[in-house]
Amino acid sequence: MTAGPEADAGEGPGAVPVLEKDPPPEDHGPPVRRFWAVRRIPAAVVAAVLLGAAGLLLYDVAAVRAEHTAMAWRRSLADDLATRPLDDIVVVVGACVAVLLGLWLLVLALTPGLRAVLPMRREHADVRAGLDREAAALALRDRAMEVSGIQSVRVRMRRSKVGVRAVSHFRELDEVRADLETVLHGGIDELGLAHPPALTVRVARPPRKG
């Protein structure tokens, strides 16, 4: 609670100060999370392989139950697994491949992906927006080229860091760097990203010819 200007309006023995409430804390909106990739191609490949293998095995089991001979591949596989030792190179390589495929599927299932999309601030709970990293880098490059003394700029945009390398052909490098940092900080804020990346600026002279 803070005393407002009205507290001094009344003077005299019967004056009662008027108190005003502090302004409410700034609302940053709903929490923002990264976008998750659908990964349709890996899911379709895994589903097709599992469906084909399960269908083929089910058909062969049903054929054996109907007093038909099992397929040659299943008899050969069963005999090979029964006679081949566990330390055989084929068994070890097959196990390693299976483990790597399993780890790859776990990584795809537990990570969001879509690293090229930067989540933006959410003004409304039911609206989500994202900005492509290349588009963000291009916007910052255009802002940097507006600084006096800049000859060329290269912007590398990451999720948590922006690296800017500029070439200045006149003006003091410290002045150009300070102007660049000011302009780019404003540009990053205007992008509306939920997690503004850290900025690193490097300014150099163009290479001498000859």
XYZ file of N, CA, C and O in Angstrom:
840
model
N 0.837 -1.187 0.000
C 0.000 0.000 0.000
C 0.874 1.239 0.000
O 1.835 1.334 0.749
N 0.545 2.215 -0.859
C 1.313 3.455 -0.928
C 0.348 4.620 -0.840
O -0.796 4.561 -1.300
N 0.821 5.693 -0.276
C 0.014 6.893 -0.155
C 0.006 7.635 -1.465
O 1.046 7.882 -2.052
N -1.172 7.942 -1.973
C -1.297 8.621 -3.252
C -1.261 10.112 -3.081
O -1.123 10.655 -1.975
N -1.440 10.867 -4.157
C -1.414 12.314 -4.093
C -2.549 12.873 -3.255
O -2.462 13.966 -2.716
N -3.666 12.096 -3.159
C -4.796 12.606 -2.397
C -4.504 12.712 -0.924
O -5.235 13.338 -0.170
N -3.412 12.083 -0.462
C -3.098 12.111 0.961
C -2.765 13.518 1.422
O -2.952 13.855 2.587
N -2.270 14.383 0.534
C -1.910 15.737 0.925
C -2.995 16.740 0.580
O -2.841 17.932 0.807
N -4.110 16.241 -0.030
C -5.142 17.173 -0.461
C -5.867 17.779 0.721
O -6.208 18.958 0.726
N -6.145 16.967 1.728
C -6.859 17.477 2.899
C -5.896 17.892 3.971
O -5.022 17.131 4.340
N -6.026 19.061 4.488
C -5.174 19.546 5.563
C -6.053 19.944 6.736
O -7.205 20.338 6.571
N -5.494 19.841 7.900
C -6.251 20.190 9.084
C -6.377 19.000 10.000
O -6.003 17.877 9.663
N -6.941 19.202 11.150
C -7.003 18.128 12.142
C -7.911 16.994 11.725
O -7.731 15.864 12.138
N -8.929 17.245 10.870
C -9.854 16.172 10.503
C -9.532 15.500 9.195
O -10.345 14.725 8.691
N -8.393 15.828 8.616
C -8.052 15.259 7.313
C -7.703 13.788 7.455
O -7.010 13.392 8.382
N -8.224 12.980 6.547
C -7.967 11.542 6.546
C -7.207 11.201 5.268
O -7.692 11.508 4.169
N -6.028 10.631 5.350
C -5.277 10.306 4.131
C -5.989 9.218 3.332
O -6.587 8.304 3.885
N -5.905 9.358 2.041
C -6.478 8.376 1.128
C -5.352 7.505 0.600
O -4.348 8.014 0.116
N -5.525 6.200 0.715
C -4.496 5.257 0.301
C -4.890 4.607 -1.020
O -6.062 4.323 -1.267
N -3.904 4.393 -1.856
C -4.108 3.721 -3.134
C -3.398 2.380 -3.122
O -2.373 2.206 -2.474
N -3.942 1.427 -3.883
C -3.322 0.115 -3.990
C -2.148 0.152 -4.963
O -2.146 0.918 -5.918
N -1.169 -0.687 -4.679
C -0.065 -0.839 -5.625
C -0.576 -1.451 -6.921
O -1.529 -2.242 -6.917
N 0.024 -1.111 -8.058
C -0.425 -1.711 -9.319
C -0.204 -3.212 -9.310
O 0.745 -3.719 -8.709
N -1.100 -3.980 -9.942
C -0.942 -5.439 -9.957
C 0.318 -5.844 -10.687
O 0.805 -5.128 -11.567
N 0.889 -6.982 -10.317
C 2.108 -7.429 -11.009
C 1.835 -7.668 -12.486
O 0.729 -8.022 -12.892
N 2.865 -7.467 -13.281
C 2.729 -7.627 -14.723
C 2.437 -9.078 -15.068
O 3.070 -9.997 -14.574
N 1.426 -9.271 -15.929
C 1.033 -10.609 -16.345
C 1.767 -10.968 -17.635
O 1.622 -10.293 -18.649
N 2.542 -12.009 -17.573
C 3.315 -12.434 -18.734
C 2.561 -13.432 -19.608
O 3.129 -13.981 -20.537
N 1.305 -13.685 -19.312
C 0.508 -14.563 -20.141
C 0.708 -16.023 -19.776
O 1.441 -16.374 -18.848
N 0.049 -16.911 -20.498
C 0.153 -18.337 -20.219
C 1.569 -18.847 -20.458
O 2.338 -18.249 -21.202
N 1.937 -19.957 -19.815
C 3.280 -20.518 -20.052
C 3.445 -20.959 -21.491
O 2.508 -21.405 -22.141
N 4.666 -20.829 -21.983
C 4.967 -21.138 -23.381
C 5.878 -22.355 -23.428
O 6.887 -22.414 -22.735
N 5.512 -23.317 -24.255
C 6.317 -24.517 -24.449
C 6.713 -24.629 -25.916
O 6.092 -24.027 -26.779
N 7.706 -25.421 -26.171
C 8.170 -25.607 -27.542
C 7.154 -26.412 -28.339
O 6.356 -27.172 -27.799
N 7.227 -26.244 -29.645
C 6.363 -26.994 -30.534
C 6.899 -28.419 -30.698
O 8.106 -28.625 -30.793
N 5.976 -29.389 -30.744
C 6.348 -30.791 -30.911
C 6.157 -31.190 -32.362
O 5.142 -30.879 -32.985
N 7.137 -31.908 -32.898
C 7.061 -32.391 -34.273
C 6.111 -33.580 -34.353
O 6.041 -34.409 -33.443
N 5.385 -33.659 -35.460
C 4.460 -34.773 -35.661
C 5.208 -36.053 -35.989
O 4.833 -37.145 -35.558
N 6.279 -35.941 -36.768
C 7.122 -37.079 -37.153
C 6.293 -38.169 -37.823
O 6.264 -39.326 -37.392
N 5.606 -37.805 -38.864
C 4.747 -38.758 -39.570
C 5.559 -39.849 -40.268
O 5.153 -41.015 -40.290
N 6.701 -39.476 -40.865
C 7.478 -40.461 -41.627
C 8.043 -41.559 -40.716
O 7.861 -42.760 -41.009
N 8.743 -41.245 -39.604
C 9.206 -42.345 -38.733
C 8.067 -43.187 -38.187
O 8.177 -44.417 -38.113
N 6.959 -42.549 -37.819
C 5.821 -43.310 -37.291
C 5.237 -44.228 -38.350
O 4.891 -45.391 -38.072
N 5.132 -43.739 -39.590
C 4.580 -44.569 -40.666
C 5.506 -45.736 -40.988
O 5.042 -46.865 -41.224
N 6.827 -45.497 -40.998
C 7.782 -46.571 -41.292
C 7.731 -47.650 -40.219
O 7.664 -48.858 -40.518
N 7.748 -47.244 -38.949
C 7.704 -48.219 -37.856
C 6.393 -48.998 -37.882
O 6.368 -50.223 -37.713
N 5.280 -48.294 -38.106
C 3.987 -48.979 -38.147
C 3.919 -49.969 -39.304
O 3.394 -51.084 -39.152
N 4.447 -49.584 -40.478
C 4.408 -50.486 -41.636
C 5.267 -51.732 -41.401
O 4.853 -52.851 -41.721
N 6.467 -51.542 -40.828
C 7.347 -52.681 -40.565
C 6.717 -53.630 -39.551
O 6.693 -54.867 -39.743
N 6.209 -53.078 -38.452
C 5.588 -53.922 -37.427
C 4.344 -54.626 -37.954
O 4.107 -55.804 -37.656
N 3.544 -53.920 -38.743
C 2.339 -54.530 -39.296
C 2.681 -55.666 -40.254
O 2.065 -56.745 -40.221
N 3.695 -55.442 -41.119
C 4.091 -56.492 -42.048
C 4.653 -57.707 -41.346
O 4.308 -58.852 -41.679
N 5.541 -57.477 -40.351
C 6.130 -58.597 -39.621
C 5.081 -59.366 -38.830
O 5.065 -60.611 -38.824
N 4.182 -58.630 -38.163
C 3.138 -59.309 -37.392
C 2.184 -60.076 -38.296
O 1.753 -61.204 -37.971
N 1.826 -59.501 -39.442
C 0.920 -60.195 -40.361
C 1.535 -61.457 -40.935
O 0.878 -62.504 -41.034
N 2.829 -61.380 -41.301
C 3.502 -62.554 -41.844
C 3.625 -63.659 -40.806
O 3.385 -64.853 -41.089
N 3.987 -63.285 -39.570
C 4.110 -64.276 -38.510
C 2.759 -64.891 -38.174
O 2.645 -66.114 -37.952
N 1.714 -64.084 -38.136
C 0.374 -64.600 -37.836
C -0.097 -65.570 -38.918
O -0.703 -66.610 -38.631
N 0.200 -65.238 -40.163
C -0.181 -66.129 -41.265
C 0.528 -67.473 -41.151
O -0.073 -68.544 -41.355
N 1.808 -67.453 -40.835
C 2.568 -68.690 -40.733
C 2.090 -69.524 -39.556
O 1.977 -70.756 -39.661
N 1.788 -68.881 -38.420
C 1.286 -69.625 -37.259
C -0.068 -70.246 -37.574
O -0.338 -71.413 -37.220
N -0.921 -69.498 -38.254
C -2.223 -70.054 -38.628
C -2.077 -71.226 -39.596
O -2.820 -72.217 -39.519
N -1.094 -71.133 -40.499
C -0.869 -72.238 -41.438
C -0.394 -73.490 -40.708
O -0.809 -74.617 -41.037
N 0.475 -73.334 -39.730
C 0.948 -74.484 -38.950
C -0.200 -75.102 -38.159
O -0.326 -76.331 -38.065
N -1.077 -74.262 -37.597
C -2.231 -74.771 -36.871
C -3.177 -75.540 -37.790
O -3.889 -76.450 -37.348
N -3.184 -75.155 -39.043
C -4.031 -75.860 -40.023
C -3.315 -77.060 -40.622
O -3.732 -77.562 -41.679
N -2.250 -77.531 -39.955
C -1.500 -78.725 -40.350
C -0.777 -78.553 -41.684
O -0.620 -79.497 -42.464
N -0.331 -77.334 -41.964
C 0.526 -77.074 -43.107
C 1.969 -76.920 -42.624
O 2.240 -76.675 -41.439
N 2.902 -77.007 -43.531
C 4.313 -76.870 -43.175
C 4.652 -75.401 -42.951
O 4.194 -74.523 -43.690
N 5.462 -75.137 -41.921
C 5.889 -73.765 -41.642
C 6.777 -73.249 -42.765
O 7.409 -74.031 -43.493
N 6.811 -71.958 -42.917
C 7.638 -71.356 -43.959
C 9.112 -71.659 -43.718
O 9.557 -71.826 -42.570
N 9.854 -71.711 -44.816
C 11.269 -72.076 -44.726
C 12.052 -71.062 -43.900
O 12.961 -71.420 -43.144
N 11.706 -69.779 -44.004
C 12.466 -68.767 -43.285
C 12.308 -68.913 -41.781
O 13.243 -68.686 -41.017
N 11.083 -69.341 -41.333
C 10.887 -69.476 -39.891
C 11.595 -70.723 -39.363
O 12.161 -70.700 -38.261
N 11.601 -71.807 -40.134
C 12.333 -73.002 -39.710
C 13.832 -72.719 -39.667
O 14.524 -73.106 -38.723
N 14.323 -72.025 -40.695
C 15.751 -71.712 -40.723
C 16.126 -70.784 -39.573
O 17.180 -70.957 -38.942
N 15.273 -69.794 -39.288
C 15.557 -68.865 -38.193
C 15.535 -69.567 -36.851
O 16.393 -69.318 -35.989
N 14.571 -70.440 -36.640
C 14.491 -71.164 -35.368
C 15.704 -72.068 -35.172
O 16.285 -72.138 -34.073
N 16.117 -72.771 -36.221
C 17.297 -73.632 -36.118
C 18.560 -72.812 -35.876
O 19.440 -73.212 -35.092
N 18.657 -71.665 -36.544
C 19.848 -70.825 -36.391
C 19.943 -70.262 -34.981
O 21.023 -70.226 -34.381
N 18.820 -69.800 -34.429
C 18.830 -69.261 -33.066
C 19.094 -70.336 -32.026
O 19.656 -70.063 -30.959
N 18.704 -71.574 -32.318
C 18.911 -72.664 -31.363
C 20.355 -73.152 -31.341
O 20.828 -73.656 -30.313
N 21.048 -72.997 -32.445
C 22.418 -73.525 -32.530
C 23.508 -72.470 -32.466
O 24.659 -72.793 -32.184
N 23.183 -71.203 -32.725
C 24.221 -70.168 -32.759
C 24.525 -69.683 -31.346
O 23.611 -69.367 -30.578
N 25.789 -69.602 -30.934
C 26.130 -69.110 -29.583
C 25.855 -67.609 -29.451
O 25.814 -66.872 -30.438
N 25.690 -67.160 -28.206
C 25.351 -65.761 -27.961
C 26.503 -64.812 -28.270
O 26.256 -63.629 -28.524
N 27.735 -65.291 -28.214
C 28.874 -64.409 -28.486
C 29.236 -64.383 -29.966
O 30.285 -63.840 -30.336
N 28.390 -64.927 -30.811
C 28.641 -64.878 -32.250
C 28.541 -63.440 -32.746
O 27.738 -62.647 -32.251
N 29.346 -63.100 -33.743
C 29.399 -61.731 -34.234
C 28.055 -61.285 -34.818
O 27.650 -60.134 -34.677
N 27.339 -62.219 -35.454
C 26.039 -61.867 -36.031
C 25.042 -61.512 -34.934
O 24.284 -60.549 -35.040
N 25.052 -62.287 -33.862
C 24.135 -62.014 -32.748
C 24.477 -60.684 -32.081
O 23.591 -59.881 -31.757
N 25.758 -60.427 -31.879
C 26.177 -59.180 -31.228
C 25.806 -57.968 -32.090
O 25.270 -56.966 -31.594
N 26.073 -58.055 -33.401
C 25.735 -56.939 -34.290
C 24.228 -56.715 -34.342
O 23.741 -55.577 -34.298
N 23.471 -57.797 -34.416
C 22.013 -57.657 -34.420
C 21.492 -57.027 -33.148
O 20.580 -56.190 -33.177
N 22.053 -57.398 -32.001
C 21.630 -56.803 -30.730
C 21.967 -55.320 -30.669
O 21.168 -54.506 -30.194
N 23.163 -54.959 -31.162
C 23.552 -53.544 -31.174
C 22.633 -52.725 -32.073
O 22.227 -51.616 -31.716
N 22.298 -53.272 -33.225
C 21.386 -52.560 -34.123
C 20.017 -52.378 -33.479
O 19.401 -51.301 -33.559
N 19.523 -53.420 -32.799
C 18.226 -53.317 -32.134
C 18.249 -52.270 -31.018
O 17.299 -51.496 -30.844
N 19.344 -52.232 -30.258
C 19.463 -51.237 -29.179
C 19.497 -49.828 -29.745
O 18.831 -48.908 -29.232
N 20.271 -49.620 -30.821
C 20.353 -48.289 -31.417
C 19.008 -47.845 -31.978
O 18.617 -46.684 -31.825
N 18.297 -48.759 -32.619
C 16.965 -48.407 -33.122
C 16.009 -48.069 -31.982
O 15.210 -47.128 -32.081
N 16.102 -48.825 -30.893
C 15.245 -48.522 -29.739
C 15.555 -47.176 -29.124
O 14.648 -46.415 -28.778
N 16.857 -46.860 -28.983
C 17.230 -45.549 -28.456
C 16.777 -44.425 -29.376
O 16.312 -43.377 -28.913
N 16.894 -44.648 -30.692
C 16.442 -43.631 -31.642
C 14.949 -43.376 -31.512
O 14.491 -42.223 -31.508
N 14.167 -44.434 -31.365
C 12.719 -44.272 -31.196
C 12.392 -43.574 -29.877
O 11.459 -42.756 -29.813
N 13.140 -43.879 -28.825
C 12.911 -43.203 -27.546
C 13.221 -41.711 -27.644
O 12.491 -40.875 -27.101
N 14.311 -41.380 -28.326
C 14.654 -39.966 -28.500
C 13.565 -39.236 -29.281
O 13.151 -38.118 -28.940
N 13.073 -39.869 -30.335
C 12.001 -39.247 -31.112
C 10.730 -39.081 -30.285
O 9.986 -38.113 -30.463
N 10.480 -40.018 -29.393
C 9.255 -39.951 -28.596
C 9.338 -38.943 -27.462
O 8.319 -38.364 -27.063
N 10.535 -38.701 -26.925
C 10.675 -37.865 -25.732
C 11.163 -36.455 -26.007
O 11.180 -35.624 -25.093
N 11.566 -36.147 -27.236
C 12.046 -34.801 -27.558
C 11.048 -34.100 -28.470
O 10.408 -34.733 -29.312
N 10.896 -32.782 -28.317
C 9.885 -32.068 -29.104
C 10.237 -31.906 -30.569
O 9.350 -31.889 -31.426
N 11.524 -31.758 -30.890
C 11.875 -31.507 -32.289
C 11.499 -30.093 -32.707
O 11.311 -29.200 -31.873
N 11.369 -29.881 -34.025
C 11.033 -28.563 -34.575
C 11.948 -27.482 -34.002
O 11.493 -26.444 -33.512
N 13.246 -27.727 -34.068
C 14.199 -26.763 -33.537
C 14.239 -25.479 -34.354
O 14.730 -24.456 -33.887
N 13.730 -25.525 -35.582
C 13.748 -24.335 -36.426
C 12.609 -23.373 -36.117
O 12.561 -22.285 -36.678
N 11.693 -23.753 -35.221
C 10.556 -22.899 -34.884
C 10.756 -22.361 -33.469
O 10.868 -23.134 -32.507
N 10.783 -21.040 -33.332
C 10.952 -20.391 -32.031
C 9.585 -19.992 -31.501
O 8.845 -19.266 -32.175
N 9.192 -20.459 -30.306
C 7.888 -20.086 -29.766
C 7.830 -18.606 -29.412
O 8.795 -18.039 -28.890
N 6.686 -17.988 -29.682
C 6.480 -16.575 -29.404
C 5.634 -16.402 -28.146
O 5.012 -17.348 -27.659
N 5.646 -15.187 -27.633
C 4.863 -14.904 -26.437
C 3.381 -15.127 -26.711
O 2.878 -14.823 -27.796
N 2.684 -15.621 -25.704
C 1.255 -15.903 -25.834
C 0.460 -14.790 -25.165
O 0.507 -14.603 -23.952
N -0.271 -14.053 -25.970
C -1.143 -13.016 -25.443
C -2.499 -13.588 -25.041
O -3.189 -13.033 -24.192
N -2.898 -14.696 -25.670
C -4.166 -15.360 -25.367
C -3.894 -16.839 -25.125
O -3.030 -17.440 -25.764
N -4.653 -17.424 -24.214
C -4.401 -18.808 -23.817
C -4.658 -19.792 -24.942
O -4.043 -20.861 -24.991
N -5.557 -19.469 -25.871
C -5.924 -20.417 -26.919
C -5.218 -20.136 -28.241
O -5.604 -20.687 -29.275
N -4.211 -19.288 -28.243
C -3.484 -18.951 -29.470
C -1.997 -19.201 -29.246
O -1.416 -18.684 -28.287
N -1.403 -19.996 -30.154
C 0.036 -20.240 -30.112
C 0.644 -19.811 -31.429
O 0.073 -20.019 -32.491
N 1.818 -19.208 -31.346
C 2.498 -18.734 -32.548
C 3.976 -19.068 -32.451
O 4.550 -19.123 -31.362
N 4.570 -19.302 -33.612
C 5.991 -19.591 -33.682
C 6.618 -18.839 -34.840
O 5.943 -18.489 -35.810
N 7.907 -18.598 -34.729
C 8.651 -17.856 -35.740
C 9.807 -18.709 -36.234
O 10.566 -19.259 -35.427
N 9.923 -18.818 -37.558
C 11.015 -19.585 -38.141
C 12.353 -18.900 -37.846
O 12.465 -17.672 -37.912
N 13.359 -19.706 -37.527
C 14.655 -19.137 -37.162
C 15.292 -18.383 -38.318
O 15.925 -17.340 -38.114
N 15.149 -18.884 -39.533
C 15.729 -18.187 -40.679
C 15.045 -16.841 -40.899
O 15.706 -15.848 -41.237
N 13.730 -16.798 -40.707
C 13.019 -15.528 -40.843
C 13.448 -14.542 -39.757
O 13.608 -13.339 -40.020
N 13.637 -15.040 -38.532
C 14.099 -14.162 -37.453
C 15.500 -13.636 -37.746
O 15.791 -12.449 -37.524
N 16.384 -14.502 -38.236
C 17.743 -14.057 -38.573
C 17.722 -13.025 -39.692
O 18.478 -12.045 -39.672
N 16.847 -13.211 -40.674
C 16.752 -12.252 -41.775
C 16.238 -10.900 -41.284
O 16.734 -9.839 -41.718
N 15.272 -10.923 -40.370
C 14.755 -9.663 -39.823
C 15.839 -8.919 -39.044
O 15.976 -7.687 -39.167
N 16.616 -9.643 -38.248
C 17.695 -8.997 -37.495
C 18.796 -8.496 -38.432
O 19.402 -7.443 -38.183
N 19.055 -9.216 -39.505
C 20.066 -8.766 -40.459
C 19.626 -7.454 -41.119
O 20.445 -6.538 -41.306
N 18.361 -7.365 -41.483
C 17.862 -6.127 -42.084
C 17.968 -4.958 -41.102
O 18.305 -3.836 -41.507
N 17.687 -5.220 -39.830
C 17.830 -4.151 -38.830
C 19.282 -3.743 -38.673
O 19.598 -2.552 -38.519
N 20.199 -4.717 -38.701
C 21.615 -4.397 -38.525
C 22.159 -3.595 -39.699
O 23.033 -2.731 -39.521
N 21.669 -3.852 -40.896
C 22.161 -3.135 -42.065
C 21.764 -1.664 -42.041
O 22.313 -0.864 -42.817
N 20.827 -1.291 -41.184
C 20.437 0.108 -41.078
C 21.439 0.937 -40.288
O 21.379 2.177 -40.317
N 22.356 0.292 -39.581
C 23.338 1.014 -38.775
C 24.392 1.626 -39.696
O 24.889 0.968 -40.623
N 24.729 2.849 -39.443
C 25.720 3.544 -40.257
C 27.098 2.908 -40.093
O 27.536 2.613 -38.974
N 27.779 2.682 -41.209
C 29.116 2.114 -41.185
C 29.157 0.628 -41.441
O 30.246 0.063 -41.596
N 28.003 -0.040 -41.517
C 27.963 -1.483 -41.725
C 28.065 -1.791 -43.217
O 27.310 -1.253 -44.030
N 28.984 -2.658 -43.561
C 29.140 -3.090 -44.946
C 28.437 -4.420 -45.208
O 27.786 -4.594 -46.238
N 28.563 -5.365 -44.288
C 27.903 -6.653 -44.412
C 27.660 -7.225 -43.021
O 28.385 -6.900 -42.070
N 26.646 -8.083 -42.932
C 26.276 -8.683 -41.647
C 25.925 -10.146 -41.878
O 25.272 -10.495 -42.871
N 26.363 -10.983 -40.948
C 25.966 -12.386 -40.950
C 25.379 -12.709 -39.579
O 26.030 -12.504 -38.553
N 24.140 -13.213 -39.580
C 23.424 -13.505 -38.336
C 23.213 -15.008 -38.244
O 22.700 -15.636 -39.182
N 23.602 -15.564 -37.123
C 23.374 -16.983 -36.849
C 22.409 -17.089 -35.671
O 22.748 -16.752 -34.545
N 21.211 -17.547 -35.956
C 20.132 -17.583 -34.962
C 20.009 -18.976 -34.380
O 19.844 -19.967 -35.113
N 20.079 -19.049 -33.066
C 19.838 -20.300 -32.354
C 18.685 -20.104 -31.389
O 18.129 -19.017 -31.282
N 18.335 -21.195 -30.694
C 17.193 -21.088 -29.775
C 17.511 -20.201 -28.581
O 16.630 -19.506 -28.076
N 18.740 -20.214 -28.102
C 19.079 -19.458 -26.899
C 20.166 -18.414 -27.122
O 20.551 -17.734 -26.170
N 20.652 -18.270 -28.352
C 21.751 -17.340 -28.600
C 21.709 -16.844 -30.034
O 21.361 -17.584 -30.945
N 22.054 -15.578 -30.202
C 22.159 -14.967 -31.526
C 23.600 -14.490 -31.694
O 24.085 -13.677 -30.904
N 24.260 -14.995 -32.705
C 25.608 -14.560 -33.020
C 25.615 -13.673 -34.250
O 25.116 -14.065 -35.308
N 26.154 -12.466 -34.116
C 26.167 -11.486 -35.208
C 27.619 -11.128 -35.509
O 28.359 -10.706 -34.608
N 28.003 -11.286 -36.763
C 29.325 -10.878 -37.240
C 29.128 -9.806 -38.307
O 28.473 -10.047 -39.319
N 29.668 -8.644 -38.055
C 29.491 -7.509 -38.965
C 30.841 -7.010 -39.443
O 31.863 -7.141 -38.752
N 30.821 -6.427 -40.628
C 32.007 -5.801 -41.218
C 31.708 -4.330 -41.400
O 30.701 -3.960 -42.023
N 32.560 -3.488 -40.835
C 32.370 -2.036 -40.899
C 33.536 -1.418 -41.666
O 34.702 -1.668 -41.335
N 33.212 -0.598 -42.669
C 34.276 -0.015 -43.492
C 34.582 1.436 -43.113
O 35.496 2.023 -43.674
N 33.800 2.024 -42.202
C 34.173 3.317 -41.637
C 33.510 3.453 -40.273
O 32.717 2.609 -39.886
N 33.854 4.500 -39.540
C 33.476 4.741 -38.146
C 34.309 3.858 -37.222
O 34.873 2.847 -37.615
N 34.369 4.278 -35.962
C 35.083 3.509 -34.955
C 34.318 2.210 -34.657
O 33.094 2.206 -34.586
N 35.081 1.149 -34.476
C 34.442 -0.147 -34.267
C 33.616 -0.186 -32.983
O 32.556 -0.815 -32.938
N 34.099 0.477 -31.931
C 33.350 0.484 -30.676
C 32.006 1.193 -30.837
O 30.991 0.751 -30.289
N 31.996 2.282 -31.595
C 30.741 2.987 -31.822
C 29.775 2.145 -32.653
O 28.570 2.082 -32.369
N 30.303 1.498 -33.680
C 29.448 0.640 -34.505
C 28.895 -0.514 -33.680
O 27.714 -0.858 -33.778
N 29.740 -1.101 -32.841
C 29.290 -2.226 -32.021
C 28.202 -1.772 -31.046
O 27.192 -2.473 -30.846
N 28.382 -0.612 -30.439
C 27.371 -0.117 -29.501
C 26.039 0.143 -30.205
O 24.967 -0.211 -29.683
N 26.094 0.751 -31.388
C 24.854 0.991 -32.137
C 24.205 -0.322 -32.558
O 22.975 -0.461 -32.524
N 25.033 -1.275 -32.963
C 24.489 -2.579 -33.354
C 23.784 -3.260 -32.182
O 22.681 -3.813 -32.342
N 24.405 -3.252 -31.023
C 23.791 -3.890 -29.868
C 22.466 -3.230 -29.517
O 21.479 -3.910 -29.202
N 22.425 -1.896 -29.577
C 21.177 -1.199 -29.276
C 20.079 -1.558 -30.272
O 18.942 -1.886 -29.900
N 20.423 -1.522 -31.552
C 19.434 -1.828 -32.589
C 18.975 -3.275 -32.516
O 17.779 -3.575 -32.630
N 19.908 -4.190 -32.308
C 19.551 -5.603 -32.306
C 18.783 -5.998 -31.058
O 17.896 -6.865 -31.112
N 19.095 -5.394 -29.920
C 18.294 -5.663 -28.719
C 16.842 -5.229 -28.956
O 15.910 -5.942 -28.562
N 16.666 -4.073 -29.591
C 15.309 -3.656 -29.925
C 14.656 -4.586 -30.927
O 13.460 -4.888 -30.835
N 15.437 -5.064 -31.912
C 14.887 -5.990 -32.893
C 14.483 -7.317 -32.273
O 13.442 -7.887 -32.634
N 15.289 -7.826 -31.352
C 14.933 -9.079 -30.675
C 13.665 -8.911 -29.862
O 12.793 -9.789 -29.835
N 13.520 -7.778 -29.204
C 12.310 -7.541 -28.423
C 11.079 -7.445 -29.328
O 9.990 -7.914 -28.974
N 11.249 -6.859 -30.508
C 10.119 -6.734 -31.434
C 9.729 -8.072 -32.057
O 8.603 -8.205 -32.563
N 10.613 -9.058 -32.038
C 10.249 -10.371 -32.563
C 9.174 -11.051 -31.727
O 8.483 -11.946 -32.221
N 9.038 -10.653 -30.470
C 7.993 -11.221 -29.628
C 8.250 -12.650 -29.205
O 7.300 -13.412 -28.992
N 9.514 -13.037 -29.051
C 9.834 -14.409 -28.669
C 9.551 -14.631 -27.187
O 9.726 -13.729 -26.356
N 9.113 -15.840 -26.873
C 8.826 -16.159 -25.474
C 10.098 -16.198 -24.637
O 10.090 -15.822 -23.465
N 11.183 -16.652 -25.220
C 12.473 -16.708 -24.522
C 13.501 -15.974 -25.378
O 14.142 -16.590 -26.249
N 13.659 -14.663 -25.186
C 14.603 -13.896 -26.016
C 16.017 -14.452 -25.891
O 16.519 -14.665 -24.784
N 16.684 -14.693 -27.000
C 18.041 -15.254 -26.945
C 19.069 -14.212 -26.550
O 18.853 -13.004 -26.710
N 20.188 -14.692 -26.035
C 21.306 -13.808 -25.710
C 21.973 -13.338 -27.000
O 21.976 -14.040 -28.007
N 22.528 -12.137 -26.945
C 23.098 -11.507 -28.137
C 24.609 -11.401 -28.008
O 25.139 -10.958 -26.985
N 25.302 -11.807 -29.070
C 26.746 -11.656 -29.171
C 27.069 -10.943 -30.478
O 26.663 -11.403 -31.547
N 27.774 -9.821 -30.387
C 28.068 -8.995 -31.561
C 29.575 -8.881 -31.721
O 30.301 -8.583 -30.756
N 30.050 -9.118 -32.949
C 31.463 -8.935 -33.297
C 31.548 -8.079 -34.541
O 30.853 -8.336 -35.524
N 32.400 -7.066 -34.485
C 32.565 -6.132 -35.596
C 34.032 -6.109 -35.986
O 34.913 -6.034 -35.121
N 34.299 -6.187 -37.253
C 35.678 -6.194 -37.761
C 35.763 -5.347 -39.011
O 34.745 -4.967 -39.611
N 36.989 -5.064 -39.407
C 37.247 -4.338 -40.643
C 37.268 -5.301 -41.835
O 37.569 -6.494 -41.653
N 36.930 -4.845 -43.006
C 37.006 -5.731 -44.171
C 38.454 -6.080 -44.468
O 39.370 -5.313 -44.181
N 38.693 -7.271 -45.004
C 40.082 -7.674 -45.313
C 40.694 -6.770 -46.377
O 40.011 -6.325 -47.302
N 41.969 -6.533 -46.225
C 42.667 -5.687 -47.196
C 42.894 -6.449 -48.493
O 43.235 -7.630 -48.494
N 42.727 -5.769 -49.583
C 42.936 -6.380 -50.881
C 44.400 -6.300 -51.260
O 45.051 -5.282 -51.072
N 44.889 -7.359 -51.868
C 46.297 -7.398 -52.249
C 47.169 -7.767 -51.079
O 48.368 -7.588 -51.135
